[in-house]
Every structure is written in C-alpha cells, then in structure tokens.
PDB file of C-alpha atoms and ligand atoms in Angstrom:
ATOM      1  CA  MET A   1      20.276  12.920  -5.699  1.00 39.00           C
ATOM      2  CA  ALA A   2      19.164   9.793  -7.549  1.00 40.00           C
ATOM      3  CA  GLN A   3      15.428   9.312  -7.709  1.00 42.00           C
ATOM      4  CA  GLN A   4      14.133   6.246  -5.809  1.00 46.00           C
ATOM      5  CA  PRO A   5      11.762   3.989  -7.716  1.00 53.00           C
ATOM      6  CA  GLU A   6       8.329   4.455  -6.230  1.00 74.00           C
ATOM      7  CA  ARG A   7       6.906   1.848  -3.958  1.00 87.00           C
ATOM      8  CA  PRO A   8       3.179   1.205  -3.867  1.00 93.00           C
ATOM      9  CA  THR A   9       1.145   2.885  -1.181  1.00 96.00           C
ATOM     10  CA  LEU A  10      -1.206   0.821   0.959  1.00 97.00           C
ATOM     11  CA  PHE A  11      -3.980   2.615  -0.944  1.00 97.00           C
ATOM     12  CA  GLN A  12      -2.686   1.479  -4.338  1.00 95.00           C
ATOM     13  CA  TRP A  13      -2.125  -2.068  -3.121  1.00 95.00           C
ATOM     14  CA  SER A  14      -5.609  -2.227  -1.631  1.00 96.00           C
ATOM     15  CA  GLY A  15      -7.220  -1.607  -5.028  1.00 95.00           C
ATOM     16  CA  GLY A  16      -8.057   2.063  -4.424  1.00 96.00           C
ATOM     17  CA  PHE A  17     -11.459   3.555  -3.675  1.00 97.00           C
ATOM     18  CA  PRO A  18     -13.532   0.905  -5.451  1.00 97.00           C
ATOM     19  CA  ALA A  19     -12.038  -1.804  -3.236  1.00 97.00           C
ATOM     20  CA  LEU A  20     -12.130   0.237  -0.016  1.00 98.00           C
ATOM     21  CA  THR A  21     -15.728   1.241  -0.664  1.00 98.00           C
ATOM     22  CA  ARG A  22     -16.729  -2.376  -1.365  1.00 98.00           C
ATOM     23  CA  MET A  23     -15.264  -3.248   2.018  1.00 98.00           C
ATOM     24  CA  THR A  24     -16.919  -0.416   3.972  1.00 98.00           C
ATOM     25  CA  ARG A  25     -20.256  -1.047   2.253  1.00 98.00           C
ATOM     26  CA  ARG A  26     -20.093  -4.681   3.203  1.00 98.00           C
ATOM     27  CA  PHE A  27     -19.300  -3.663   6.770  1.00 98.00           C
ATOM     28  CA  TYR A  28     -21.858  -0.874   7.315  1.00 98.00           C
ATOM     29  CA  GLU A  29     -24.621  -2.260   5.122  1.00 98.00           C
ATOM     30  CA  THR A  30     -24.444  -5.980   5.938  1.00 98.00           C
ATOM     31  CA  TYR A  31     -22.716  -6.635   9.247  1.00 98.00           C
ATOM     32  CA  VAL A  32     -23.391  -3.518  11.302  1.00 98.00           C
ATOM     33  CA  PRO A  33     -27.203  -3.456  10.978  1.00 98.00           C
ATOM     34  CA  GLU A  34     -27.498  -7.055  12.167  1.00 98.00           C
ATOM     35  CA  ASP A  35     -25.025  -6.781  15.049  1.00 98.00           C
ATOM     36  CA  GLU A  36     -26.539  -6.228  18.476  1.00 98.00           C
ATOM     37  CA  LEU A  37     -23.523  -4.263  19.790  1.00 98.00           C
ATOM     38  CA  LEU A  38     -22.938  -2.030  16.766  1.00 98.00           C
ATOM     39  CA  ALA A  39     -26.376  -1.486  15.221  1.00 98.00           C
ATOM     40  CA  PRO A  40     -27.583   1.061  17.815  1.00 98.00           C
ATOM     41  CA  LEU A  41     -24.370   3.097  17.492  1.00 98.00           C
ATOM     42  CA  PHE A  42     -24.768   3.482  13.746  1.00 98.00           C
ATOM     43  CA  ALA A  43     -28.571   3.692  13.613  1.00 98.00           C
ATOM     44  CA  ASN A  44     -28.457   7.332  12.477  1.00 97.00           C
ATOM     45  CA  MET A  45     -25.428   7.244  10.230  1.00 98.00           C
ATOM     46  CA  SER A  46     -25.669   9.119   6.945  1.00 97.00           C
ATOM     47  CA  PRO A  47     -26.328   7.067   3.795  1.00 97.00           C
ATOM     48  CA  ASP A  48     -22.860   7.934   2.493  1.00 98.00           C
ATOM     49  CA  HIS A  49     -21.102   6.801   5.681  1.00 98.00           C
ATOM     50  CA  PRO A  50     -19.371   3.890   3.847  1.00 98.00           C
ATOM     51  CA  GLU A  51     -17.935   6.310   1.257  1.00 98.00           C
ATOM     52  CA  ARG A  52     -16.835   8.687   4.001  1.00 98.00           C
ATOM     53  CA  VAL A  53     -14.951   5.993   5.891  1.00 98.00           C
ATOM     54  CA  ALA A  54     -13.484   4.665   2.610  1.00 98.00           C
ATOM     55  CA  ALA A  55     -12.277   8.218   1.862  1.00 98.00           C
ATOM     56  CA  TRP A  56     -10.728   8.427   5.331  1.00 98.00           C
ATOM     57  CA  LEU A  57      -9.002   5.053   4.945  1.00 98.00           C
ATOM     58  CA  GLY A  58      -7.825   5.951   1.445  1.00 98.00           C
ATOM     59  CA  GLU A  59      -6.242   9.134   2.726  1.00 98.00           C
ATOM     60  CA  VAL A  60      -4.607   7.358   5.664  1.00 98.00           C
ATOM     61  CA  PHE A  61      -3.271   4.671   3.320  1.00 98.00           C
ATOM     62  CA  GLY A  62      -1.463   7.207   1.165  1.00 97.00           C
ATOM     63  CA  GLY A  63      -4.145   7.918  -1.430  1.00 97.00           C
ATOM     64  CA  PRO A  64      -5.638  11.288  -2.355  1.00 97.00           C
ATOM     65  CA  LYS A  65      -6.636  13.597   0.500  1.00 98.00           C
ATOM     66  CA  ALA A  66     -10.272  12.937  -0.271  1.00 98.00           C
ATOM     67  CA  TYR A  67     -11.610  12.953   3.277  1.00 98.00           C
ATOM     68  CA  SER A  68      -9.858  16.224   4.111  1.00 98.00           C
ATOM     69  CA  GLY A  69     -10.922  17.770   0.806  1.00 97.00           C
ATOM     70  CA  THR A  70     -14.553  16.700   0.836  1.00 97.00           C
ATOM     71  CA  TYR A  71     -15.686  15.922   4.352  1.00 98.00           C
ATOM     72  CA  GLY A  72     -13.647  18.001   6.772  1.00 97.00           C
ATOM     73  CA  GLY A  73     -10.548  16.013   7.738  1.00 98.00           C
ATOM     74  CA  TYR A  74      -9.453  15.123  11.238  1.00 98.00           C
ATOM     75  CA  ASP A  75     -11.772  17.567  13.045  1.00 98.00           C
ATOM     76  CA  ARG A  76     -14.863  16.094  11.380  1.00 98.00           C
ATOM     77  CA  MET A  77     -13.792  12.511  12.153  1.00 98.00           C
ATOM     78  CA  ILE A  78     -13.128  13.361  15.821  1.00 98.00           C
ATOM     79  CA  SER A  79     -16.432  15.225  16.153  1.00 97.00           C
ATOM     80  CA  GLN A  80     -18.266  12.066  15.102  1.00 98.00           C
ATOM     81  CA  HIS A  81     -16.683   9.926  17.825  1.00 98.00           C
ATOM     82  CA  ILE A  82     -16.966  12.424  20.706  1.00 97.00           C
ATOM     83  CA  GLY A  83     -19.366  11.335  23.405  1.00 97.00           C
ATOM     84  CA  LYS A  84     -20.162   7.943  21.805  1.00 98.00           C
ATOM     85  CA  GLU A  85     -18.632   6.094  24.784  1.00 98.00           C
ATOM     86  CA  ILE A  86     -17.334   3.212  22.703  1.00 98.00           C
ATOM     87  CA  THR A  87     -16.636   0.203  24.936  1.00 98.00           C
ATOM     88  CA  PRO A  88     -13.775  -2.279  24.454  1.00 98.00           C
ATOM     89  CA  GLU A  89     -16.359  -4.915  23.430  1.00 98.00           C
ATOM     90  CA  LYS A  90     -17.828  -2.685  20.720  1.00 98.00           C
ATOM     91  CA  ARG A  91     -14.366  -1.805  19.508  1.00 98.00           C
ATOM     92  CA  ALA A  92     -13.334  -5.442  19.248  1.00 98.00           C
ATOM     93  CA  ARG A  93     -16.525  -6.284  17.339  1.00 98.00           C
ATOM     94  CA  TRP A  94     -15.948  -3.325  14.998  1.00 99.00           C
ATOM     95  CA  VAL A  95     -12.454  -4.586  14.149  1.00 99.00           C
ATOM     96  CA  GLN A  96     -13.568  -8.215  13.845  1.00 98.00           C
ATOM     97  CA  LEU A  97     -16.365  -7.385  11.410  1.00 98.00           C
ATOM     98  CA  LEU A  98     -14.294  -4.947   9.380  1.00 98.00           C
ATOM     99  CA  VAL A  99     -11.617  -7.614   8.893  1.00 98.00           C
ATOM    100  CA  ARG A 100     -14.341 -10.111   7.963  1.00 98.00           C
ATOM    101  CA  SER A 101     -15.669  -7.604   5.428  1.00 98.00           C
ATOM    102  CA  ALA A 102     -12.156  -7.274   3.982  1.00 98.00           C
ATOM    103  CA  ASP A 103     -12.091 -11.049   3.494  1.00 98.00           C
ATOM    104  CA  ASP A 104     -15.563 -11.133   1.976  1.00 98.00           C
ATOM    105  CA  VAL A 105     -14.834  -8.584  -0.719  1.00 97.00           C
ATOM    106  CA  GLY A 106     -11.392  -9.913  -1.615  1.00 96.00           C
ATOM    107  CA  MET A 107      -9.064  -7.312  -0.159  1.00 96.00           C
ATOM    108  CA  PRO A 108      -5.395  -8.321  -0.521  1.00 95.00           C
ATOM    109  CA  THR A 109      -4.466 -11.296   1.622  1.00 94.00           C
ATOM    110  CA  ASP A 110      -0.701 -10.974   1.485  1.00 94.00           C
ATOM    111  CA  PRO A 111       0.993 -10.787   4.901  1.00 95.00           C
ATOM    112  CA  GLU A 112       2.395  -7.303   4.316  1.00 96.00           C
ATOM    113  CA  TRP A 113      -0.838  -5.541   3.416  1.00 97.00           C
ATOM    114  CA  ARG A 114      -2.812  -7.362   6.080  1.00 98.00           C
ATOM    115  CA  ALA A 115      -0.243  -6.568   8.766  1.00 98.00           C
ATOM    116  CA  ALA A 116      -0.397  -2.865   7.913  1.00 98.00           C
ATOM    117  CA  PHE A 117      -4.190  -2.867   7.614  1.00 98.00           C
ATOM    118  CA  VAL A 118      -4.781  -4.630  10.934  1.00 98.00           C
ATOM    119  CA  ALA A 119      -2.162  -2.481  12.657  1.00 98.00           C
ATOM    120  CA  TYR A 120      -4.022   0.609  11.520  1.00 98.00           C
ATOM    121  CA  VAL A 121      -7.501  -0.553  12.498  1.00 98.00           C
ATOM    122  CA  GLU A 122      -6.225  -1.724  15.890  1.00 98.00           C
ATOM    123  CA  TRP A 123      -4.507   1.612  16.475  1.00 98.00           C
ATOM    124  CA  GLY A 124      -7.292   3.772  15.120  1.00 98.00           C
ATOM    125  CA  SER A 125     -10.071   1.917  16.889  1.00 98.00           C
ATOM    126  CA  ARG A 126      -8.280   2.166  20.234  1.00 98.00           C
ATOM    127  CA  LEU A 127      -7.945   5.902  19.674  1.00 98.00           C
ATOM    128  CA  ALA A 128     -11.662   5.988  18.844  1.00 98.00           C
ATOM    129  CA  VAL A 129     -12.386   4.396  22.238  1.00 98.00           C
ATOM    130  CA  GLU A 130     -10.282   7.038  24.017  1.00 98.00           C
ATOM    131  CA  ASN A 131     -11.730   9.914  22.015  1.00 98.00           C
ATOM    132  CA  SER A 132     -15.316   8.815  22.585  1.00 98.00           C
ATOM    133  CA  GLN A 133     -15.256   8.837  26.406  1.00 98.00           C
ATOM    134  CA  LEU A 134     -17.155  11.621  28.162  1.00 97.00           C
ATOM    135  CA  GLU A 135     -14.072  12.820  30.022  1.00 96.00           C
ATOM    136  CA  SER A 136     -11.751  12.746  26.988  1.00 97.00           C
ATOM    137  CA  HIS A 137     -10.025  15.744  25.448  1.00 96.00           C
ATOM    138  CA  PRO A 138      -8.857  14.738  21.954  1.00 96.00           C
ATOM    139  CA  PRO A 139      -6.153  17.031  20.591  1.00 95.00           C
ATOM    140  CA  ALA A 140      -7.615  19.517  18.099  1.00 94.00           C
ATOM    141  CA  HIS A 141      -6.676  20.104  14.462  1.00 96.00           C
ATOM    142  CA  MET A 142      -4.339  17.145  14.062  1.00 97.00           C
ATOM    143  CA  PRO A 143      -3.311  15.969  10.591  1.00 96.00           C
ATOM    144  CA  VAL A 144      -4.937  12.861   9.139  1.00 98.00           C
ATOM    145  CA  PRO A 145      -2.409  10.087   9.834  1.00 98.00           C
ATOM    146  CA  ARG A 146      -0.501   8.616   6.908  1.00 97.00           C
ATOM    147  CA  TRP A 147       0.072   4.896   7.388  1.00 98.00           C
ATOM    148  CA  TRP A 148       2.824   2.840   5.763  1.00 97.00           C
ATOM    149  CA  TRP A 149       3.963  -0.754   5.396  1.00 97.00           C
ATOM    150  CA  VAL A 150       5.014  -2.402   8.658  1.00 96.00           C
ATOM    151  CA  CYS A 151       8.815  -2.161   8.993  1.00 93.00           C
ATOM    152  CA  ASP A 152       8.874  -0.738   5.456  1.00 91.00           C
ATOM    153  CA  ALA A 153       8.176  -4.219   4.051  1.00 91.00           C
ATOM    154  CA  THR A 154       6.261  -4.077   0.774  1.00 91.00           C
ATOM    155  CA  PRO A 155       4.847  -7.308  -0.700  1.00 88.00           C
ATOM    156  CA  ASP A 156       6.814  -6.862  -3.920  1.00 80.00           C
ATOM    157  CA  ALA A 157      10.112  -6.852  -2.006  1.00 80.00           C
ATOM    158  CA  ARG A 158       9.904 -10.587  -1.316  1.00 81.00           C
ATOM    159  CA  VAL A 159       9.392 -13.729  -3.347  1.00 81.00           C
ATOM    160  CA  SER A 160       6.601 -15.768  -1.782  1.00 84.00           C
ATOM    161  CA  ALA A 161       7.473 -19.299  -0.721  1.00 87.00           C
ATOM    162  CA  LEU A 162       4.341 -20.311  -2.632  1.00 86.00           C
ATOM    163  CA  ALA A 163       5.427 -18.627  -5.850  1.00 80.00           C
ATOM    164  CA  VAL A 164       5.492 -20.934  -8.846  1.00 74.00           C
ATOM    165  CA  GLN A 165       9.002 -22.297  -9.154  1.00 73.00           C
ATOM    166  CA  THR A 166      10.547 -21.521 -12.495  1.00 65.00           C
ATOM    167  CA  THR A 167      13.709 -22.863 -13.955  1.00 63.00           C
ATOM    168  CA  GLU A 168      14.504 -19.464 -15.359  1.00 59.00           C
ATOM    169  CA  GLU A 169      18.258 -19.262 -15.677  1.00 60.00           C
ATOM    170  CA  ALA A 170      20.271 -16.175 -14.853  1.00 61.00           C
ATOM    171  CA  PRO A 171      20.345 -14.275 -18.135  1.00 62.00           C
ATOM    172  CA  VAL A 172      23.394 -14.755 -20.283  1.00 66.00           C
ATOM    173  CA  MET A 173      25.376 -11.550 -20.374  1.00 68.00           C
ATOM    174  CA  GLU A 174      25.959 -10.271 -23.864  1.00 73.00           C
ATOM    175  CA  LEU A 175      28.352  -7.438 -23.275  1.00 75.00           C
ATOM    176  CA  PRO A 176      29.389  -5.430 -26.307  1.00 74.00           C
ATOM    177  CA  THR A 177      32.620  -6.484 -27.905  1.00 75.00           C
ATOM    178  CA  GLU A 178      35.457  -4.052 -28.481  1.00 71.00           C
ATOM    179  CA  GLY A 179      34.162  -1.121 -30.511  1.00 74.00           C
ATOM    180  CA  GLU A 180      30.560  -2.368 -30.568  1.00 81.00           C
ATOM    181  CA  PRO A 181      28.148   0.249 -29.179  1.00 88.00           C
ATOM    182  CA  ILE A 182      26.189  -0.755 -26.057  1.00 91.00           C
ATOM    183  CA  SER A 183      22.404  -0.728 -26.449  1.00 92.00           C
ATOM    184  CA  PHE A 184      19.296  -1.363 -24.409  1.00 93.00           C
ATOM    185  CA  ASP A 185      17.826  -4.008 -26.682  1.00 91.00           C
ATOM    186  CA  ALA A 186      20.991  -6.033 -27.128  1.00 89.00           C
ATOM    187  CA  HIS A 187      22.658  -5.720 -23.726  1.00 91.00           C
ATOM    188  CA  ILE A 188      20.504  -4.211 -20.994  1.00 93.00           C
ATOM    189  CA  LYS A 189      17.035  -5.644 -21.470  1.00 91.00           C
ATOM    190  CA  PRO A 190      18.353  -9.259 -21.423  1.00 89.00           C
ATOM    191  CA  LEU A 191      19.844  -8.626 -17.963  1.00 90.00           C
ATOM    192  CA  PHE A 192      16.365  -8.487 -16.429  1.00 90.00           C
ATOM    193  CA  ARG A 193      14.532 -11.769 -15.879  1.00 85.00           C
ATOM    194  CA  SER A 194      10.790 -11.955 -16.326  1.00 80.00           C
ATOM    195  CA  LYS A 195      10.423 -12.233 -12.550  1.00 78.00           C
ATOM    196  CA  ASP A 196      12.406  -8.991 -12.085  1.00 83.00           C
ATOM    197  CA  ARG A 197      10.055  -7.389 -14.583  1.00 82.00           C
ATOM    198  CA  GLN A 198       7.050  -8.854 -12.811  1.00 74.00           C
ATOM    199  CA  SER A 199       8.058  -7.596  -9.391  1.00 75.00           C
ATOM    200  CA  MET A 200       8.566  -4.016 -10.641  1.00 79.00           C
ATOM    201  CA  LYS A 201       5.649  -3.809 -13.030  1.00 70.00           C
ATOM    202  CA  PHE A 202       3.478  -1.830 -10.619  1.00 71.00           C
ATOM    203  CA  VAL A 203       5.768   1.127 -11.184  1.00 74.00           C
ATOM    204  CA  PHE A 204       7.587   0.604 -14.504  1.00 80.00           C
ATOM    205  CA  ASP A 205       8.469  -1.955 -17.139  1.00 84.00           C
ATOM    206  CA  LEU A 206      12.046  -3.232 -16.959  1.00 93.00           C
ATOM    207  CA  TRP A 207      11.815  -4.403 -20.558  1.00 91.00           C
ATOM    208  CA  ALA A 208      10.849  -0.955 -21.872  1.00 91.00           C
ATOM    209  CA  HIS A 209      13.615   1.401 -22.911  1.00 94.00           C
ATOM    210  CA  ASP A 210      11.659   4.545 -21.968  1.00 91.00           C
ATOM    211  CA  ASP A 211      10.882   3.355 -18.450  1.00 90.00           C
ATOM    212  CA  VAL A 212      14.372   2.092 -17.669  1.00 95.00           C
ATOM    213  CA  SER A 213      15.901   5.302 -19.056  1.00 94.00           C
ATOM    214  CA  LEU A 214      13.650   7.427 -16.896  1.00 92.00           C
ATOM    215  CA  HIS A 215      14.456   5.522 -13.699  1.00 92.00           C
ATOM    216  CA  ALA A 216      18.033   4.582 -14.606  1.00 94.00           C
ATOM    217  CA  ASP A 217      19.790   6.416 -11.749  1.00 93.00           C
ATOM    218  CA  ALA A 218      17.486   4.965  -9.121  1.00 91.00           C
ATOM    219  CA  ILE A 219      17.794   1.466 -10.591  1.00 93.00           C
ATOM    220  CA  LEU A 220      21.571   1.768 -10.629  1.00 94.00           C
ATOM    221  CA  GLN A 221      21.588   2.866  -7.002  1.00 91.00           C
ATOM    222  CA  ARG A 222      19.551  -0.160  -5.958  1.00 89.00           C
ATOM    223  CA  LEU A 223      21.640  -2.542  -8.072  1.00 93.00           C
ATOM    224  CA  ARG A 224      24.776  -1.163  -6.448  1.00 91.00           C
ATOM    225  CA  ASN A 225      23.498  -1.377  -2.891  1.00 87.00           C
ATOM    226  CA  GLY A 226      22.144  -4.895  -3.536  1.00 84.00           C
ATOM    227  CA  SER A 227      18.509  -4.130  -2.710  1.00 80.00           C
ATOM    228  CA  MET A 228      17.456  -5.082  -6.237  1.00 82.00           C
ATOM    229  CA  PRO A 229      16.789  -7.776  -7.337  1.00 85.00           C
ATOM    230  CA  CYS A 230      15.320  -8.851  -4.022  1.00 75.00           C
ATOM    231  CA  ASP A 231      16.523 -12.478  -4.290  1.00 77.00           C
ATOM    232  CA  GLY A 232      20.218 -11.726  -4.752  1.00 80.00           C
ATOM    233  CA  ALA A 233      22.503  -8.905  -5.768  1.00 85.00           C
ATOM    234  CA  TRP A 234      23.981  -8.700  -9.261  1.00 89.00           C
ATOM    235  CA  PRO A 235      27.695  -9.351  -9.752  1.00 87.00           C
ATOM    236  CA  ALA A 236      29.738  -6.177 -10.135  1.00 88.00           C
ATOM    237  CA  GLU A 237      30.356  -6.672 -13.868  1.00 85.00           C
ATOM    238  CA  LYS A 238      26.628  -6.656 -14.569  1.00 87.00           C
ATOM    239  CA  VAL A 239      26.127  -3.501 -12.515  1.00 91.00           C
ATOM    240  CA  ASP A 240      29.071  -1.933 -14.342  1.00 89.00           C
ATOM    241  CA  ALA A 241      27.482  -2.787 -17.699  1.00 88.00           C
ATOM    242  CA  PHE A 242      24.319  -0.996 -16.616  1.00 91.00           C
ATOM    243  CA  ASP A 243      26.369   1.998 -15.491  1.00 92.00           C
ATOM    244  CA  ARG A 244      28.248   1.995 -18.789  1.00 91.00           C
ATOM    245  CA  TRP A 245      24.943   2.088 -20.679  1.00 93.00           C
ATOM    246  CA  ILE A 246      23.921   5.168 -18.661  1.00 95.00           C
ATOM    247  CA  GLN A 247      27.258   6.830 -19.361  1.00 93.00           C
ATOM    248  CA  ALA A 248      26.772   6.095 -23.076  1.00 92.00           C
ATOM    249  CA  GLY A 249      23.563   8.152 -23.038  1.00 95.00           C
ATOM    250  CA  LYS A 250      21.107   5.244 -22.554  1.00 95.00           C
ATOM    251  CA  PRO A 251      20.895   4.219 -26.223  1.00 95.00           C
ATOM    252  CA  ALA A 252      17.840   2.153 -27.238  1.00 93.00           C
TER     253      ALA A 252
HETATM  254  C1  HEM B   1      -9.597   2.849  12.676  1.00 64.96           C
HETATM  255  C2  HEM B   1     -10.754   3.021  13.321  1.00 64.96           C
HETATM  256  C3  HEM B   1     -11.825   3.961  12.885  1.00 64.96           C
HETATM  257  C4  HEM B   1     -11.873   4.809  11.831  1.00 64.96           C
HETATM  258  C5  HEM B   1     -10.836   5.036  10.760  1.00 64.96           C
HETATM  259  C6  HEM B   1     -13.143   5.489  11.898  1.00 64.96           C
HETATM  260  C7  HEM B   1     -13.536   6.441  10.984  1.00 64.96           C
HETATM  261  C8  HEM B   1     -14.680   7.199  11.125  1.00 64.96           C
HETATM  262  C9  HEM B   1     -15.001   8.358  10.361  1.00 64.96           C
HETATM  263  C10 HEM B   1     -14.120   8.938   9.260  1.00 64.96           C
HETATM  264  C11 HEM B   1     -16.174   8.841  10.793  1.00 64.96           C
HETATM  265  C12 HEM B   1     -16.888  10.106  10.345  1.00 64.96           C
HETATM  266  C13 HEM B   1     -17.601   9.971   9.018  1.00 64.96           C
HETATM  267  C14 HEM B   1     -18.266  11.283   8.651  1.00 64.96           C
HETATM  268  O1  HEM B   1     -17.609  12.123   8.015  1.00 64.96           O
HETATM  269  O2  HEM B   1     -19.416  11.464   9.020  1.00 64.96           O
HETATM  270  C15 HEM B   1     -16.629   7.961  11.836  1.00 64.96           C
HETATM  271  C16 HEM B   1     -17.815   8.091  12.511  1.00 64.96           C
HETATM  272  C17 HEM B   1     -18.266   7.214  13.457  1.00 64.96           C
HETATM  273  N1  HEM B   1     -17.545   6.167  13.989  1.00 64.96           N
HETATM  274 FE1  HEM B   1     -15.713   5.635  13.527  1.00 64.96          FE
HETATM  275  N2  HEM B   1     -13.843   5.021  12.968  1.00 64.96           N
HETATM  276  C18 HEM B   1     -13.066   4.092  13.600  1.00 64.96           C
HETATM  277  C19 HEM B   1     -13.412   3.376  14.716  1.00 64.96           C
HETATM  278  C20 HEM B   1     -14.675   3.351  15.265  1.00 64.96           C
HETATM  279  C21 HEM B   1     -15.120   2.416  16.261  1.00 64.96           C
HETATM  280  C22 HEM B   1     -14.241   1.330  16.885  1.00 64.96           C
HETATM  281  C23 HEM B   1     -16.427   2.701  16.499  1.00 64.96           C
HETATM  282  C24 HEM B   1     -17.390   2.042  17.431  1.00 64.96           C
HETATM  283  C25 HEM B   1     -17.332   0.759  17.766  1.00 64.96           C
HETATM  284  C26 HEM B   1     -16.788   3.838  15.688  1.00 64.96           C
HETATM  285  C27 HEM B   1     -18.006   4.455  15.680  1.00 64.96           C
HETATM  286  C28 HEM B   1     -18.339   5.544  14.911  1.00 64.96           C
HETATM  287  C29 HEM B   1     -19.627   6.193  14.959  1.00 64.96           C
HETATM  288  C30 HEM B   1     -20.800   5.792  15.841  1.00 64.96           C
HETATM  289  C31 HEM B   1     -19.584   7.246  14.042  1.00 64.96           C
HETATM  290  C32 HEM B   1     -20.697   8.215  13.724  1.00 64.96           C
HETATM  291  C33 HEM B   1     -21.654   7.568  12.727  1.00 64.96           C
HETATM  292  C34 HEM B   1     -22.812   8.494  12.367  1.00 64.96           C
HETATM  293  O3  HEM B   1     -23.809   8.446  13.079  1.00 64.96           O
HETATM  294  O4  HEM B   1     -22.683   9.242  11.374  1.00 64.96           O
HETATM  295  N3  HEM B   1     -15.705   4.190  14.947  1.00 64.96           N
HETATM  296  N4  HEM B   1     -15.693   6.979  12.021  1.00 64.96           N
END
C-alpha cells in the first residue's frame, strides 16, 4: 500500500515540549496562585507540576509518551483528581486561564490548532469535574487519550484568506521530448510551485530529489485523488508525467 505523507501532530504544531511547558508554567506559576478559585486547589502542587501537565498534554497531542513513561500515565492523573470536588465554576476558570496562558506565550493561533486545543481542554476538564466528585467511580487503567485535528482538518491543508497574494503562475510544463529521458531537475521539480513546497515543508521538501523519491507513491496517490495541491487538482497529463518519472526509476 502506498505510504501516506505524514501530517503534523497537534504536538508538533504546538511547538513541542518547550512551547507546552511555557504555557503550563505561565498558567500554574502566574495565573493560578493569584486566582481566588484555583489557588487553594493547587496550593500543595509539586514544583514540577507544570512539566507534568505539559508531558500529559504532549502525549495526548500525539507526542512522545512522556507522561506514561515518567509519571505514571492515566492512573496517576486520575488519582490526582479524585476527591477534589471540582465545581463547574472552578473548571470554567481553569479553562479560561489556560487559554489566556496559551495566548500569552504565543501558542499557535490558527483556527485548526485552537479548535482542537479548546475541544480537548473542554472535554478533559469536564471529565476532571466528573472524576473529582466524592461519589464518582472513574474507570481504571484507561489509555491516555490521543487527540487529533477536528474533522481531520490540519492547518496546512488550507490556504488562509489572509495569505499574501502572489501572482505565481501555474508552472510551465516541460515534458521530455521524444527520446529525451525524464528527470527530476528538468521536468518534475518545476511542476511544484513555491507555495506547494511551503505547505509541505513540515514533512519534506518538494524541490529535493531525495525527499520526493522517498514519498513518491504517496504523492502520486494524493495527486491522483485530487487532495494535493489543496487549492486545485492537477490536470491528468501532469499527474501522468509524475507517474512516468516514477516508472522511469525516479532519475535525478
Ligand atoms: C484537560 C483538563 C485537565 C488535564 C489534562 C489535567 C491534567 C492533570 C494532570 C496530568 C495531573 C497530575 C500531575 C501529576 O502527575 O502529579 C493533574 C493534577 C491536578 N489537577 Fe488536573 N487536569 C485537567 C483539569 C483540571 C481541572 C479543571 C482542575 C480544577 C479546576 C484540575 C485540578 C487538578 C489538581 C488540584 C491536581 C493536583 C495538583 C497537586 O496538588 O499536585 N485539573 N491534572
């Protein structure tokens, strides 16, 4: 089966642990201690609580299983909420200040990441309310959830309406003439516009022979089904040229 080009995880898009930790530090070290609803709840938290929650979020957002590996996974997280009797007011404040912390430290502001982020903190915080009630019986030994983009929509799959307008023309197709061998440099690379390159650069470089060779089957599949480029499918002859280059052994 053809390999799909990777799409970024929420963890990668967020900026990884440094960014998540900046956010949780801002939240637990600046906002929580001065908030009358939250300060008492977190008065005895461990000094590394921001790193712990960043590790949890990183794992949920598709990053390394750092919370499970280092701190004890789902069971540890649940054990810390049990009996805390979190009220709806405290929950709402928690979410409000976490989102404010995300703004303060420059977490991504694109609609896709924010939608996924807020969806998770809404969901998770409402579970925290349930799990923290005296009469609650949280299920034991559950996996750490793995969150994903809302409706599968990644930010790179769409051209923003605010993107700088370029007058970049569709590339001129230079297909090999009769008997001329097809090559990456002369015929394939010019098919990709700089904006195509830009929108895929988080995973590979469309102007690099090695990268395109490695992902050629997956690229071909997406060109054929019209999901790439995201602003309009290629005409069949262009897709066929790409296919022909693969058949020819992907020459440089
Ligand atoms: C998406 C929502 C949430 C996530 C992902 C989350 C995550 C975590 C994690 C991973 C821990 C355990 C850290 C450790 O290993 O010690 C923890 C502890 C805790 N959480 Fe949450 N939490 C959420 C919502 C909430 C809410 C809404 C509240 C209260 C308003 C809350 C209050 C607490 C408290 C009081 C602790 C224990 C702190 C301590 O004394 O060490 N959490 N949380």
